[in-house]
Short mmCIF file of C-alpha atoms and ligand atoms in Angstrom, two decimals:
data_model
loop_
_atom_site.label_atom_id
_atom_site.label_comp_id
_atom_site.label_asym_id
_atom_site.label_seq_id
_atom_site.Cartn_x
_atom_site.Cartn_y
_atom_site.Cartn_z
CA UNK V 1 -5.66 18.67 -9.70
CA UNK V 2 -5.19 15.66 -11.96
CA UNK V 3 -7.29 12.53 -12.35
CA UNK V 4 -4.29 10.32 -13.00
CA UNK V 5 -4.16 7.25 -10.78
CA UNK V 6 -1.58 7.13 -8.03
CA UNK V 7 1.19 4.63 -8.63
CA UNK V 8 2.75 3.66 -5.34
CA UNK V 9 6.49 3.37 -5.21
CA UNK V 10 7.96 -0.08 -4.77
CA UNK V 11 8.95 0.60 -1.17
CA UNK V 12 5.64 2.13 -0.18
CA UNK V 13 3.34 0.49 2.24
CA UNK V 14 -0.16 0.73 0.87
CA UNK V 15 -1.21 2.77 3.90
CA UNK V 16 1.24 5.41 2.73
CA UNK V 17 0.15 5.38 -0.90
CA UNK V 18 -3.58 5.25 -0.28
CA UNK V 19 -3.93 6.54 3.27
CA UNK V 20 -7.67 7.01 3.63
CA UNK V 21 -8.94 4.10 1.54
CA UNK V 22 -6.34 1.59 2.58
CA UNK V 23 -6.40 2.43 6.25
CA UNK V 24 -10.16 1.90 6.17
CA UNK V 25 -9.66 -1.43 4.40
CA UNK V 26 -6.94 -2.57 6.81
CA UNK V 27 -9.05 -1.49 9.78
CA UNK V 28 -12.02 -3.47 8.46
CA UNK V 29 -9.93 -6.61 8.03
CA UNK V 30 -8.21 -6.20 11.38
CA UNK V 31 -11.58 -5.79 13.06
CA UNK V 32 -12.24 -9.41 12.17
CA UNK V 33 -9.10 -10.59 13.99
CA UNK V 34 -9.63 -11.93 17.47
CA UNK V 35 -8.02 -9.54 19.99
CA UNK V 36 -5.73 -12.26 21.32
CA UNK V 37 -4.36 -12.77 17.80
CA UNK V 38 -3.54 -9.12 17.13
CA UNK V 39 0.06 -7.96 17.15
CA UNK V 40 0.78 -5.25 19.71
CA UNK V 41 1.48 -1.77 18.29
CA UNK V 42 5.24 -1.81 18.86
CA UNK V 43 5.66 -5.22 17.23
CA UNK V 44 3.46 -4.13 14.33
CA UNK V 45 5.62 -1.06 13.73
CA UNK V 46 8.80 -3.13 13.99
CA UNK V 47 7.52 -5.70 11.54
CA UNK V 48 6.47 -3.10 8.99
CA UNK V 49 9.80 -1.27 9.34
CA UNK V 50 11.53 -4.54 8.42
CA UNK V 51 9.24 -4.91 5.41
CA UNK V 52 9.95 -1.37 4.25
CA UNK V 53 13.67 -2.13 4.27
CA UNK V 54 13.23 -5.47 2.53
CA UNK V 55 14.02 -6.16 -1.12
CA UNK V 56 11.00 -8.46 -1.28
CA UNK V 57 8.52 -5.62 -0.73
CA UNK V 58 6.72 -4.47 -3.85
CA UNK V 59 3.94 -1.92 -3.37
CA UNK V 60 2.72 -3.36 -0.10
CA UNK V 61 2.99 -6.97 -1.22
CA UNK V 62 5.64 -9.41 -0.06
CA UNK V 63 7.04 -11.07 -3.16
CA UNK V 64 8.32 -13.87 -0.96
CA UNK V 65 4.89 -15.11 -0.01
CA UNK V 66 2.37 -12.91 -1.84
CA UNK V 67 0.84 -11.46 1.32
CA UNK V 68 -0.20 -7.88 1.93
CA UNK V 69 2.35 -7.10 4.61
CA UNK V 70 0.15 -4.69 6.56
CA UNK V 71 -2.31 -7.52 7.11
CA UNK V 72 0.19 -10.30 7.73
CA UNK V 73 2.16 -8.24 10.24
CA UNK V 74 -1.00 -7.57 12.24
CA UNK V 75 -1.54 -11.23 13.08
CA UNK V 76 0.72 -12.32 15.91
CA UNK V 77 0.69 -15.93 14.64
CA UNK V 78 2.22 -14.95 11.31
CA UNK V 79 5.91 -15.03 10.49
CA UNK V 80 8.06 -13.48 7.78
CA UNK V 81 8.84 -16.15 5.16
CA UNK V 82 12.48 -15.00 5.24
CA UNK V 83 12.66 -14.78 9.05
CA UNK V 84 13.22 -11.01 8.99
CA UNK V 85 10.67 -10.64 11.74
CA UNK V 86 8.74 -12.98 14.01
S1 SF4 G 101 7.29 -10.34 5.13
FE1 SF4 G 101 9.52 -10.63 5.28
S2 SF4 G 101 10.22 -11.15 3.18
FE2 SF4 G 101 8.15 -10.25 3.04
S3 SF4 G 101 8.47 -8.05 2.67
FE3 SF4 G 101 8.26 -8.32 4.89
S4 SF4 G 101 10.35 -8.57 5.66
FE4 SF4 G 101 10.39 -8.93 3.45
#
């Protein structure tokens, strides 16, 4: 076992690179979202799949707007700055 830090790949979502820590962080942020503002599961998966295929994604951050995509995609009011998902 090594103590070297994990460097996520450019196309990684942060949930994939840091599953336990980041999922806990995302869950804590999403818990603050009003239920009527949360994206449904299918839409959330579709949005993140578009981000994973997007040239603007860099280690979980959208270089088009600077957001953490796993948080932005969870809010149904949000939109992709390049209209790759709504
Ligand atoms: S929010 Fe839009 S532009 Fe940004 S990474 Fe996702 S698909 Fe790409």
